[in-house]
mmCIF file with all atom_site columns, N, CA and C in Angstrom:
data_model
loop_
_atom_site.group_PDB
_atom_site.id
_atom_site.type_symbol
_atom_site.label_atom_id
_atom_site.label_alt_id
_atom_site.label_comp_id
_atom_site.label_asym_id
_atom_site.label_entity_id
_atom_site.label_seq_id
_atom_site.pdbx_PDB_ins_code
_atom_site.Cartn_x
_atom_site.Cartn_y
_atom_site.Cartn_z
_atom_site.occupancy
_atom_site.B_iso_or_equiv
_atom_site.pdbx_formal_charge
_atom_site.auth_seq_id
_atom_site.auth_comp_id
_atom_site.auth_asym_id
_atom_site.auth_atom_id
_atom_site.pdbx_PDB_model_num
ATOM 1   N N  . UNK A 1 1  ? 18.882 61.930 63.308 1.00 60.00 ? 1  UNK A N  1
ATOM 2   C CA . UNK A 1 1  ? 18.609 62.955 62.314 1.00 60.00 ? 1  UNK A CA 1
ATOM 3   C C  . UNK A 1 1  ? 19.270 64.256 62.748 1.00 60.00 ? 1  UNK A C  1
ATOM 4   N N  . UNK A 1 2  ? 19.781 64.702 61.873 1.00 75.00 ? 2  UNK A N  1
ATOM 5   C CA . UNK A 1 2  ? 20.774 65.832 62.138 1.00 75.00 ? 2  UNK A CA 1
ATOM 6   C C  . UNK A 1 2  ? 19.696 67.289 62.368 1.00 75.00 ? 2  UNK A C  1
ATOM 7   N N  . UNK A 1 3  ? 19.777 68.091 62.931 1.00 84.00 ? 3  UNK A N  1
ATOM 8   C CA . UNK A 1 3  ? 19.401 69.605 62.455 1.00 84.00 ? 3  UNK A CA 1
ATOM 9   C C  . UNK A 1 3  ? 20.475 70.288 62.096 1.00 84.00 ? 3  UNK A C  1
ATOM 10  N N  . UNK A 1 4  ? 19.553 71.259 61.178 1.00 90.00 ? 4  UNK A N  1
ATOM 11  C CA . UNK A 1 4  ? 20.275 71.835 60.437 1.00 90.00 ? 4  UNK A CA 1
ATOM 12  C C  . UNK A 1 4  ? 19.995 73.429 60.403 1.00 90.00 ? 4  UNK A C  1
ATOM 13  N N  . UNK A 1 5  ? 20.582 74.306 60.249 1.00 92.00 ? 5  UNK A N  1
ATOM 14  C CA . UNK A 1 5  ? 20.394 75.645 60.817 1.00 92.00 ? 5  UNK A CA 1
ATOM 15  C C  . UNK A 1 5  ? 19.419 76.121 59.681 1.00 92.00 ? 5  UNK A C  1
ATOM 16  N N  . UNK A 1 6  ? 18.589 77.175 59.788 1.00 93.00 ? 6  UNK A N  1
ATOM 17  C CA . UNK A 1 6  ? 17.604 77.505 59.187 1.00 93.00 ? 6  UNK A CA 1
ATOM 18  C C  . UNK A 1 6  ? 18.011 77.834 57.855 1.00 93.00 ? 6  UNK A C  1
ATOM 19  N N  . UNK A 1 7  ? 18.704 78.809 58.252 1.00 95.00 ? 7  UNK A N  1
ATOM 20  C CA . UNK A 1 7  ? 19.088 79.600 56.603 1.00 95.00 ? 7  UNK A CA 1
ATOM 21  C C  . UNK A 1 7  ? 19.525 78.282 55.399 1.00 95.00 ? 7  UNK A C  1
ATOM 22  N N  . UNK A 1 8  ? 20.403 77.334 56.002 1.00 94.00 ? 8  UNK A N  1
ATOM 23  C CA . UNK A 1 8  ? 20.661 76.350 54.949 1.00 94.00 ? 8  UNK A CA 1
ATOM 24  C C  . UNK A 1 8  ? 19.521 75.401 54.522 1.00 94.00 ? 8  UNK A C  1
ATOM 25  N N  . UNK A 1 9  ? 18.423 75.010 55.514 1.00 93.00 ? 9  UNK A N  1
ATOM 26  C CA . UNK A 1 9  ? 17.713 74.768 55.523 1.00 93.00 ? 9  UNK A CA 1
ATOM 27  C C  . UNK A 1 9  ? 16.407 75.324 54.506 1.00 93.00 ? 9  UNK A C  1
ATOM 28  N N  . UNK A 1 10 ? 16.578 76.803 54.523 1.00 95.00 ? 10 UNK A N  1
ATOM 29  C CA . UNK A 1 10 ? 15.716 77.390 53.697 1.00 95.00 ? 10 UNK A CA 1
ATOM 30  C C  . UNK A 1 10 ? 16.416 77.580 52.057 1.00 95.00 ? 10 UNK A C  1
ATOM 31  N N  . UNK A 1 11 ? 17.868 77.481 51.981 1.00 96.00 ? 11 UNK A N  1
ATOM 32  C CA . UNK A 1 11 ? 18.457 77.890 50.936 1.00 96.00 ? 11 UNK A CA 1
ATOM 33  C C  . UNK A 1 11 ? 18.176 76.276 49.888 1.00 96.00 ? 11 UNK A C  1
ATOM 34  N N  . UNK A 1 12 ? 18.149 75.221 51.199 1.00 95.00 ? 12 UNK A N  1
ATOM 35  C CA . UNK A 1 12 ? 17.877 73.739 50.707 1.00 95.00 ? 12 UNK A CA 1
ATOM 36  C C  . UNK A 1 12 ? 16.369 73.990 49.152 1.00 95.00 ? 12 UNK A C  1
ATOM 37  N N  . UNK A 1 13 ? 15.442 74.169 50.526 1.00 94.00 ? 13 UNK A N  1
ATOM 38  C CA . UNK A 1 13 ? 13.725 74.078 49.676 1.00 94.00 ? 13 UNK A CA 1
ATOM 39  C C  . UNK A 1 13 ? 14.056 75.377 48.570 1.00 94.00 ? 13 UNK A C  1
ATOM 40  N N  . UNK A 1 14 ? 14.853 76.259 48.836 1.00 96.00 ? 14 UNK A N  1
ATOM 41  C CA . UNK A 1 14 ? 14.122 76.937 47.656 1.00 96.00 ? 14 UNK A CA 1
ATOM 42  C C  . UNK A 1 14 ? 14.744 76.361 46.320 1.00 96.00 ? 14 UNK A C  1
ATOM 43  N N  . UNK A 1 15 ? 16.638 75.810 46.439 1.00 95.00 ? 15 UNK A N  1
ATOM 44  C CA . UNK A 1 15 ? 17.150 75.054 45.312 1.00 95.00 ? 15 UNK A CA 1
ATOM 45  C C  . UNK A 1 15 ? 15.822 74.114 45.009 1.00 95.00 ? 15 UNK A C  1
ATOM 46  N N  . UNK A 1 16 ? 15.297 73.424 46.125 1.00 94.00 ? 16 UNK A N  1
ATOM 47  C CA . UNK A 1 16 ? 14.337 72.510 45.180 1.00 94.00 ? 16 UNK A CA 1
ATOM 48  C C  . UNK A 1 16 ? 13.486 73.164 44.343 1.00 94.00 ? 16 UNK A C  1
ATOM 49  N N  . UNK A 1 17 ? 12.553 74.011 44.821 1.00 95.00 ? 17 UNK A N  1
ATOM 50  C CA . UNK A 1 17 ? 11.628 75.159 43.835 1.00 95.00 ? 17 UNK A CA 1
ATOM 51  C C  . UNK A 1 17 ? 12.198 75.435 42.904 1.00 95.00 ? 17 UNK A C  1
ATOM 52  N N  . UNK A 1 18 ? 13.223 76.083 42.496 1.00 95.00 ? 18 UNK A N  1
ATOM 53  C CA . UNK A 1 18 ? 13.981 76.479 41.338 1.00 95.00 ? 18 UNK A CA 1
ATOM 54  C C  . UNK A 1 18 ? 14.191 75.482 40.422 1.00 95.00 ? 18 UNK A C  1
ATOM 55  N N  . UNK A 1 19 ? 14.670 74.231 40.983 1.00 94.00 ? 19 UNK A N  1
ATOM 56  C CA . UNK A 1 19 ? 15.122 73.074 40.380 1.00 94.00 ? 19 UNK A CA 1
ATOM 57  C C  . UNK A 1 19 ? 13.801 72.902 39.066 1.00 94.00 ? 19 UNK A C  1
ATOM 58  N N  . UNK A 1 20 ? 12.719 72.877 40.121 1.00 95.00 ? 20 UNK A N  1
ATOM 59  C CA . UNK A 1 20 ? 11.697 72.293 39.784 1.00 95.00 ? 20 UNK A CA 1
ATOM 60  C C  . UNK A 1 20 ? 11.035 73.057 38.448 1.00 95.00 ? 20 UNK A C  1
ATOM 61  N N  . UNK A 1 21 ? 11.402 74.618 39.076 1.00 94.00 ? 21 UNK A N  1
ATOM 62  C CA . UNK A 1 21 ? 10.554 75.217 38.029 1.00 94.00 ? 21 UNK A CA 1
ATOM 63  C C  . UNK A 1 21 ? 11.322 75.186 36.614 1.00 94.00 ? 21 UNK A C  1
ATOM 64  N N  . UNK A 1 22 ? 12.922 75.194 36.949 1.00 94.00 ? 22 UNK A N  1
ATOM 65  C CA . UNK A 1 22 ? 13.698 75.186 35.444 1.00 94.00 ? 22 UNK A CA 1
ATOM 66  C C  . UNK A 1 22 ? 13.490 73.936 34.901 1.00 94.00 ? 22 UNK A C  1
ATOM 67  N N  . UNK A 1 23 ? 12.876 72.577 35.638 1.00 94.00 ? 23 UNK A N  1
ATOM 68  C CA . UNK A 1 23 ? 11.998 71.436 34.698 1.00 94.00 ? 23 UNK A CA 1
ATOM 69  C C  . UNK A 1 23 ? 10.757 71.672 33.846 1.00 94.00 ? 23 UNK A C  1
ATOM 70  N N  . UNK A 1 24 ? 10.611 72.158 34.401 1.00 93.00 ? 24 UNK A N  1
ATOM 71  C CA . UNK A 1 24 ? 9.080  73.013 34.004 1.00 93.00 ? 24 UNK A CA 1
ATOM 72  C C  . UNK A 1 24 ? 9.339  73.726 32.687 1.00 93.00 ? 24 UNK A C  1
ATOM 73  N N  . UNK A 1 25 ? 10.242 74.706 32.757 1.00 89.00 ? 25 UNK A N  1
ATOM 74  C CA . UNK A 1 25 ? 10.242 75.824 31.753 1.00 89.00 ? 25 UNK A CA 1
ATOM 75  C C  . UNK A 1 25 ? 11.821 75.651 31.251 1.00 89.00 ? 25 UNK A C  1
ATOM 76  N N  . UNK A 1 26 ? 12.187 75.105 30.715 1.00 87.00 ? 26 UNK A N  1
ATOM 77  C CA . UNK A 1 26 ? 13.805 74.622 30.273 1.00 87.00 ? 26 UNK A CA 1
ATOM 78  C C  . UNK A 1 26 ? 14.161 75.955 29.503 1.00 87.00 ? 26 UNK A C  1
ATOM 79  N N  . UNK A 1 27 ? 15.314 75.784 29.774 1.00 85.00 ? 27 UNK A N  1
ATOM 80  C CA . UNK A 1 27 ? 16.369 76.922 29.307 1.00 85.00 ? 27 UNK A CA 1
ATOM 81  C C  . UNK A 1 27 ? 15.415 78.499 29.721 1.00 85.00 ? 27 UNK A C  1
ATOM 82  N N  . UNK A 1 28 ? 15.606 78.728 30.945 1.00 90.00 ? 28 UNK A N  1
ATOM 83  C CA . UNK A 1 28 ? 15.235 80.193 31.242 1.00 90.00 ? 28 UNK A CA 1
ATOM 84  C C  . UNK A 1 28 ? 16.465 80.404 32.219 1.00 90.00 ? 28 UNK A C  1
ATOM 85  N N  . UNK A 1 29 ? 17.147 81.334 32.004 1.00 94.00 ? 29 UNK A N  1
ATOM 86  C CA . UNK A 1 29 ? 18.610 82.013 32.192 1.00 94.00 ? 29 UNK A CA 1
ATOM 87  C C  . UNK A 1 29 ? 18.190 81.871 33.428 1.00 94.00 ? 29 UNK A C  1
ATOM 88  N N  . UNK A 1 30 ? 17.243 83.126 34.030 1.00 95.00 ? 30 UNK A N  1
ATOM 89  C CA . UNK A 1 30 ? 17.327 83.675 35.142 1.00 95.00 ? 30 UNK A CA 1
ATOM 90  C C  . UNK A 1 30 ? 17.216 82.652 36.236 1.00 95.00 ? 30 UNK A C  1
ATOM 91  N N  . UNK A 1 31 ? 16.320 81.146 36.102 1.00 95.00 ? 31 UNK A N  1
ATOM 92  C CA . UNK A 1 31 ? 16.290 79.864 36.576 1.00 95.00 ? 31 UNK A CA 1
ATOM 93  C C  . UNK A 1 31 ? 17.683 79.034 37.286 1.00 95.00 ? 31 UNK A C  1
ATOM 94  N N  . UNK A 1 32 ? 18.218 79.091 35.624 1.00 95.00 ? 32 UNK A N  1
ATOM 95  C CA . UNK A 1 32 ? 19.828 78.506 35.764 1.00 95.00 ? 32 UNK A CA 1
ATOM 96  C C  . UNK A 1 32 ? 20.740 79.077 36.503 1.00 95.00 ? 32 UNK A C  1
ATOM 97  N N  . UNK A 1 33 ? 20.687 80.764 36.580 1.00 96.00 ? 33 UNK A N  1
ATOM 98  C CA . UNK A 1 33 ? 21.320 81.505 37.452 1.00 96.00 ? 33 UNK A CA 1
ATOM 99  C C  . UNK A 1 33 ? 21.341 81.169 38.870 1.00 96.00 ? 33 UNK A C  1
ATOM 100 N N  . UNK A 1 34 ? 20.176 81.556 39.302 1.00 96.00 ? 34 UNK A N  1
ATOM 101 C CA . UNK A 1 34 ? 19.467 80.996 40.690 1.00 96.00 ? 34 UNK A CA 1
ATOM 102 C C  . UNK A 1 34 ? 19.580 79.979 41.206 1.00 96.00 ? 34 UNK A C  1
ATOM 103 N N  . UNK A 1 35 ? 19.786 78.999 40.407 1.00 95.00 ? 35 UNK A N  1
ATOM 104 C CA . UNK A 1 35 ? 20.087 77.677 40.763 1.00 95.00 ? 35 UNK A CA 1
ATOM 105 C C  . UNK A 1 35 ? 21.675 77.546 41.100 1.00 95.00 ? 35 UNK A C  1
ATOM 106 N N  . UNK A 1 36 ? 22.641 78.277 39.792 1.00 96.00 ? 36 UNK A N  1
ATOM 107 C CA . UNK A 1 36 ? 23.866 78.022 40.597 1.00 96.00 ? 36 UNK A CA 1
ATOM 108 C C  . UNK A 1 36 ? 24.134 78.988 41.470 1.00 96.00 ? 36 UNK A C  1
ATOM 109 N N  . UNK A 1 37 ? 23.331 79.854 42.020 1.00 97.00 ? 37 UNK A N  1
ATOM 110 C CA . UNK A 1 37 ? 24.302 80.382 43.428 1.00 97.00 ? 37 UNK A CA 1
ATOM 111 C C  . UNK A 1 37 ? 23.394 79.912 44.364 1.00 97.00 ? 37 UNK A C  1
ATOM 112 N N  . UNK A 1 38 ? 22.361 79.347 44.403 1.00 97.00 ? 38 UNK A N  1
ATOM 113 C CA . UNK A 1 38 ? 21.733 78.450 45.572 1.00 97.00 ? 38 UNK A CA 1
ATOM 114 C C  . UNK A 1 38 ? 22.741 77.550 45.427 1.00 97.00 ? 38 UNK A C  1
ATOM 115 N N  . UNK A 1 39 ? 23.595 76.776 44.400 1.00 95.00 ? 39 UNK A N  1
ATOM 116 C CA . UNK A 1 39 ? 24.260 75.536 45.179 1.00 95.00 ? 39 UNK A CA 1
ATOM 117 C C  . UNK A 1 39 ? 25.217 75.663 45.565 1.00 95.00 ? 39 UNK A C  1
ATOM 118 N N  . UNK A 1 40 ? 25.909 77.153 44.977 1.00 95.00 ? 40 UNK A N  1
ATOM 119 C CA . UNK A 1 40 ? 27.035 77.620 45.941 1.00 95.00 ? 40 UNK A CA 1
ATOM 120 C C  . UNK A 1 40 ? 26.760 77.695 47.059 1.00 95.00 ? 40 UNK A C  1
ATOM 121 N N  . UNK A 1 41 ? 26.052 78.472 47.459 1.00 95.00 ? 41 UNK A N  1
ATOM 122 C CA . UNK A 1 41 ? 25.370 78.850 48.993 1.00 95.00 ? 41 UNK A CA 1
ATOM 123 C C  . UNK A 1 41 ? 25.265 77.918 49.898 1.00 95.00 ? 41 UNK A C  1
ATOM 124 N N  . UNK A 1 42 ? 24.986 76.772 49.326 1.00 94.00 ? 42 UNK A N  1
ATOM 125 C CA . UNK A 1 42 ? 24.892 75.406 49.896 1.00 94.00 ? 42 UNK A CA 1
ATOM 126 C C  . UNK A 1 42 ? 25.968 74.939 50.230 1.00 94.00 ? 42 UNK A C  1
ATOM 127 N N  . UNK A 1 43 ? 26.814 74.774 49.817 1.00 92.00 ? 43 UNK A N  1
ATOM 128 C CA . UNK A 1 43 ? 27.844 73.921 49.297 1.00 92.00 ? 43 UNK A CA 1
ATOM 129 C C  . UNK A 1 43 ? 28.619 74.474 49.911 1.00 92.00 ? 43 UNK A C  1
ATOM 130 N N  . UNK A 1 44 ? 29.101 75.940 50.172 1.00 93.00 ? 44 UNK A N  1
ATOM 131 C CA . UNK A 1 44 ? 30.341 76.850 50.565 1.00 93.00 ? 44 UNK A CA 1
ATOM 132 C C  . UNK A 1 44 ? 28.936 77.216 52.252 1.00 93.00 ? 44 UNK A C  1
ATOM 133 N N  . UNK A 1 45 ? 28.333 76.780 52.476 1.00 94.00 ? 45 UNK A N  1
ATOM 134 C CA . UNK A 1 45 ? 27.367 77.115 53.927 1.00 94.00 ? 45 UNK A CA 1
ATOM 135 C C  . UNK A 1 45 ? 28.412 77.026 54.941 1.00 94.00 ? 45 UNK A C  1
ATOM 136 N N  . UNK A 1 46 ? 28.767 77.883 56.379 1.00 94.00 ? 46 UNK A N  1
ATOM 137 C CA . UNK A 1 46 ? 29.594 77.229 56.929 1.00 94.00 ? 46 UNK A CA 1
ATOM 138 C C  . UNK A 1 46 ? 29.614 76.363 57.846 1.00 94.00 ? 46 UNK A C  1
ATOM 139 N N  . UNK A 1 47 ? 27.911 75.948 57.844 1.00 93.00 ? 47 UNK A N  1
ATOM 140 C CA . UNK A 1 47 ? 27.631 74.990 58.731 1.00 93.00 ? 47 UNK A CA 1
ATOM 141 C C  . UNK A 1 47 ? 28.762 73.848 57.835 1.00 93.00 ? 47 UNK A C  1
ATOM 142 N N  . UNK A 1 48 ? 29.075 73.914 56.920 1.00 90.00 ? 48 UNK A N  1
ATOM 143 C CA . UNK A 1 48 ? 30.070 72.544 56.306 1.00 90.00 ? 48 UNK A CA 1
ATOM 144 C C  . UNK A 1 48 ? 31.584 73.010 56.535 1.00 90.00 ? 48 UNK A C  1
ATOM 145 N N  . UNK A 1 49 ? 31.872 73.844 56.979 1.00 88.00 ? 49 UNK A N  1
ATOM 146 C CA . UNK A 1 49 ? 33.282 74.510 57.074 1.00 88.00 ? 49 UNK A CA 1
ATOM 147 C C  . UNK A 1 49 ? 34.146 73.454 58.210 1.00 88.00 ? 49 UNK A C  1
ATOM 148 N N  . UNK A 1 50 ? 33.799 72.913 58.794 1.00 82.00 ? 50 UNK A N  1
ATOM 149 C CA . UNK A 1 50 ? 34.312 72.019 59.895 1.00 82.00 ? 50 UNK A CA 1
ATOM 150 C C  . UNK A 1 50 ? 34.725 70.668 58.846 1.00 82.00 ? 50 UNK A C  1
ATOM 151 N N  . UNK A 1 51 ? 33.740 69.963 58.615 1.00 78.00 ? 51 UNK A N  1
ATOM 152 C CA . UNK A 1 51 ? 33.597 68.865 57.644 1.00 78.00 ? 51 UNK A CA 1
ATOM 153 C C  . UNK A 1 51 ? 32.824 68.910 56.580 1.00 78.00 ? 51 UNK A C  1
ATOM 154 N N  . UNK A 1 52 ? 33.461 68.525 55.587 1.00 81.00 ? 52 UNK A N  1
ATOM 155 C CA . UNK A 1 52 ? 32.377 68.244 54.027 1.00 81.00 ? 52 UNK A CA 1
ATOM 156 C C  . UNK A 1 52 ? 31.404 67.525 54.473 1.00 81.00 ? 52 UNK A C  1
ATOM 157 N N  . UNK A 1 53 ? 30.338 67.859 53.669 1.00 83.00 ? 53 UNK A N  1
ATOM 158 C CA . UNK A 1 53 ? 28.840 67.000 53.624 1.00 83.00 ? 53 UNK A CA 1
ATOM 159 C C  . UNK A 1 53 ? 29.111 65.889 53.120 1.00 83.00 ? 53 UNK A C  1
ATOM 160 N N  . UNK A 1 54 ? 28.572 65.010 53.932 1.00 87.00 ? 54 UNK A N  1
ATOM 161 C CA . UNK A 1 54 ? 28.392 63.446 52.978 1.00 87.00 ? 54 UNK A CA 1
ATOM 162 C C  . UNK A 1 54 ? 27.547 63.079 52.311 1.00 87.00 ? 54 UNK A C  1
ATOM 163 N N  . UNK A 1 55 ? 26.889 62.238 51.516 1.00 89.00 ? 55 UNK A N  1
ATOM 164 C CA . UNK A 1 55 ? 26.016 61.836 50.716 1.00 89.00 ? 55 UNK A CA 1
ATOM 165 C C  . UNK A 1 55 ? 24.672 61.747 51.817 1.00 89.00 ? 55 UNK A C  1
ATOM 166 N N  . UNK A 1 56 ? 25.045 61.244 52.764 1.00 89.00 ? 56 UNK A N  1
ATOM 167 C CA . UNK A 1 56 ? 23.969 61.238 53.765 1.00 89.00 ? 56 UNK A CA 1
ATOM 168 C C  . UNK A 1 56 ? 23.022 62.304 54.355 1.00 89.00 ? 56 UNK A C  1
ATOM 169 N N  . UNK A 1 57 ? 24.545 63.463 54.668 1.00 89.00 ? 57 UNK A N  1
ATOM 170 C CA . UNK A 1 57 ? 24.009 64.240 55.087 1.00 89.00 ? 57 UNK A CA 1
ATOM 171 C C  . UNK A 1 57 ? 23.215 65.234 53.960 1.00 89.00 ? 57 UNK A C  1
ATOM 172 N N  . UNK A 1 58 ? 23.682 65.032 52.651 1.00 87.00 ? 58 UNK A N  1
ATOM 173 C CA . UNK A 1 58 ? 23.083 65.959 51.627 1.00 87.00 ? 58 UNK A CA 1
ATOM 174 C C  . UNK A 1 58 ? 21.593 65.417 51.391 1.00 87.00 ? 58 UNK A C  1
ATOM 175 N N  . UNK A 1 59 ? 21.507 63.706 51.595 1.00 89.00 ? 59 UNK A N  1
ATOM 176 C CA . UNK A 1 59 ? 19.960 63.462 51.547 1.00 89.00 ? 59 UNK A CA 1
ATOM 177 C C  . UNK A 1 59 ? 19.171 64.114 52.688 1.00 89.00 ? 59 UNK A C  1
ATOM 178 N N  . UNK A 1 60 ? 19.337 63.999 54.102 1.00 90.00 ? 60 UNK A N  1
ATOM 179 C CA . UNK A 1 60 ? 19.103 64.289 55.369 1.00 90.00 ? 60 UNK A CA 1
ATOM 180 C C  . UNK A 1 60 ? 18.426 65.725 54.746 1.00 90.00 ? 60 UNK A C  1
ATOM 181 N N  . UNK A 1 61 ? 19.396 66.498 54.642 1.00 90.00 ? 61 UNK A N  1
ATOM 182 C CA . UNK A 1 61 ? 19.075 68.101 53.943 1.00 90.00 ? 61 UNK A CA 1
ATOM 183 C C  . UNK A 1 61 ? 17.897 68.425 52.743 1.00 90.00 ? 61 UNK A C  1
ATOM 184 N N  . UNK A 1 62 ? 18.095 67.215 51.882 1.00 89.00 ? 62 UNK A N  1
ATOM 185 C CA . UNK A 1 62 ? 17.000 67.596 51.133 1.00 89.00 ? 62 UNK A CA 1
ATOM 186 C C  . UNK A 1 62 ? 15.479 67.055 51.575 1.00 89.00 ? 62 UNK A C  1
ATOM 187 N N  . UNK A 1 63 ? 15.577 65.891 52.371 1.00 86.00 ? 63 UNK A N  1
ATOM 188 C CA . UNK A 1 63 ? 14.313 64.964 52.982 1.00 86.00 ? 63 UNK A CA 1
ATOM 189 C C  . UNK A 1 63 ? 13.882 65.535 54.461 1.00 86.00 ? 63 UNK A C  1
ATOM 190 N N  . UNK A 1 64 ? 13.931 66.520 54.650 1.00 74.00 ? 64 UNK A N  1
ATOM 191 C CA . UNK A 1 64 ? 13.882 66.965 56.187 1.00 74.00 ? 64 UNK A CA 1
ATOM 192 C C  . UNK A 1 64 ? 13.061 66.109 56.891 1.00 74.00 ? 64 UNK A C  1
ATOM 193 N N  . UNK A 1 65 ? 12.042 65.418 56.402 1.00 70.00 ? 65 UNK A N  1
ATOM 194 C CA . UNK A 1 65 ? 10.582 64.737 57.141 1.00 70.00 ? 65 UNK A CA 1
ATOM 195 C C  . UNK A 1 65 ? 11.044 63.585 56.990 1.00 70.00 ? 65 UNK A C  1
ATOM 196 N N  . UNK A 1 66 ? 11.692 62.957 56.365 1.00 54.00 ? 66 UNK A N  1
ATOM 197 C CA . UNK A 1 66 ? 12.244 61.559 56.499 1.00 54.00 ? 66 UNK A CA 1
ATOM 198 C C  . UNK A 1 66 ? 12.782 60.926 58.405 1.00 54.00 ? 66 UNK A C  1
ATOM 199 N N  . UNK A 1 67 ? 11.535 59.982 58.164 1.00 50.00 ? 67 UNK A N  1
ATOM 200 C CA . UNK A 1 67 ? 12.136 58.943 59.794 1.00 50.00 ? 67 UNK A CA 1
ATOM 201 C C  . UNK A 1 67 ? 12.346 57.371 59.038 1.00 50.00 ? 67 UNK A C  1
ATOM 202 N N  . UNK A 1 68 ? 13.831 57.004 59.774 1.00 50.00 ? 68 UNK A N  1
ATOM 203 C CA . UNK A 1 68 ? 14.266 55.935 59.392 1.00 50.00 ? 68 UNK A CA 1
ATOM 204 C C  . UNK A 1 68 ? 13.261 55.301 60.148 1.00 50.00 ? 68 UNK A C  1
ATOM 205 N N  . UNK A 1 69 ? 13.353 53.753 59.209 1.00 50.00 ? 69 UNK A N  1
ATOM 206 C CA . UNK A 1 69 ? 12.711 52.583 59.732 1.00 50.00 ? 69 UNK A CA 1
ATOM 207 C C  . UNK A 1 69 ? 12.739 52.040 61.327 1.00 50.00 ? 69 UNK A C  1
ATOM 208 N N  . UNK A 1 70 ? 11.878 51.743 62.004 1.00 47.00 ? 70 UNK A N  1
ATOM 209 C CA . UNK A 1 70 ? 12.703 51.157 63.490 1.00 47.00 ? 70 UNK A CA 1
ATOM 210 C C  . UNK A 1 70 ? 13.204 49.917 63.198 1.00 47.00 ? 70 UNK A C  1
ATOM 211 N N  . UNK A 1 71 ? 13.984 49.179 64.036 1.00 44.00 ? 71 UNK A N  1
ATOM 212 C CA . UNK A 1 71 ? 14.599 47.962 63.887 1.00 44.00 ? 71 UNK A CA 1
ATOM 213 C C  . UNK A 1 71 ? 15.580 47.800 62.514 1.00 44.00 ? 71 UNK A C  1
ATOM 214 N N  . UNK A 1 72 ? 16.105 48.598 62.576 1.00 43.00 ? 72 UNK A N  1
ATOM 215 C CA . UNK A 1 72 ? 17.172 49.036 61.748 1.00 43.00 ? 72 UNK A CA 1
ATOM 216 C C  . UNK A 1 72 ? 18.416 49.695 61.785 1.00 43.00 ? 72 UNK A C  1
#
């Protein structure tokens, strides 16, 4: 399991909050806003400046509490 530096880490949970709440309350600007520069923020982080994120690592990021299976 990877760590991951805080700030991206925190920029992670709050895209989820936002996500969540523009499910909640559809079409509110200020929601949609927030949401796309959290995924910029994410996305352009420079913890990724070395290598692009993989699918893996983007789950890893959103599941922080996730432990793989043993014997696997």
């Amino acid at each position: 399991m990877r760590s991951f530096p805080a700030d991206l880490a925190r920029a992670q949970q709050e895209w989820s909050a936002t996500y969540w709440q523009l499910a909640e309350r559809p079409g509110r600007t200020e929601l949609r806003r927030r949401l796309h520069r959290l995924s910029t923020q994410l996305f352009f982080h420079p913890y990724w400046q070395q290598r692009r994120p993989s699918p893996a690592a983007w789950w890893e990021l959103r599941h922080p509490r996730h432990v793989p299976p043993s014997g696997h």
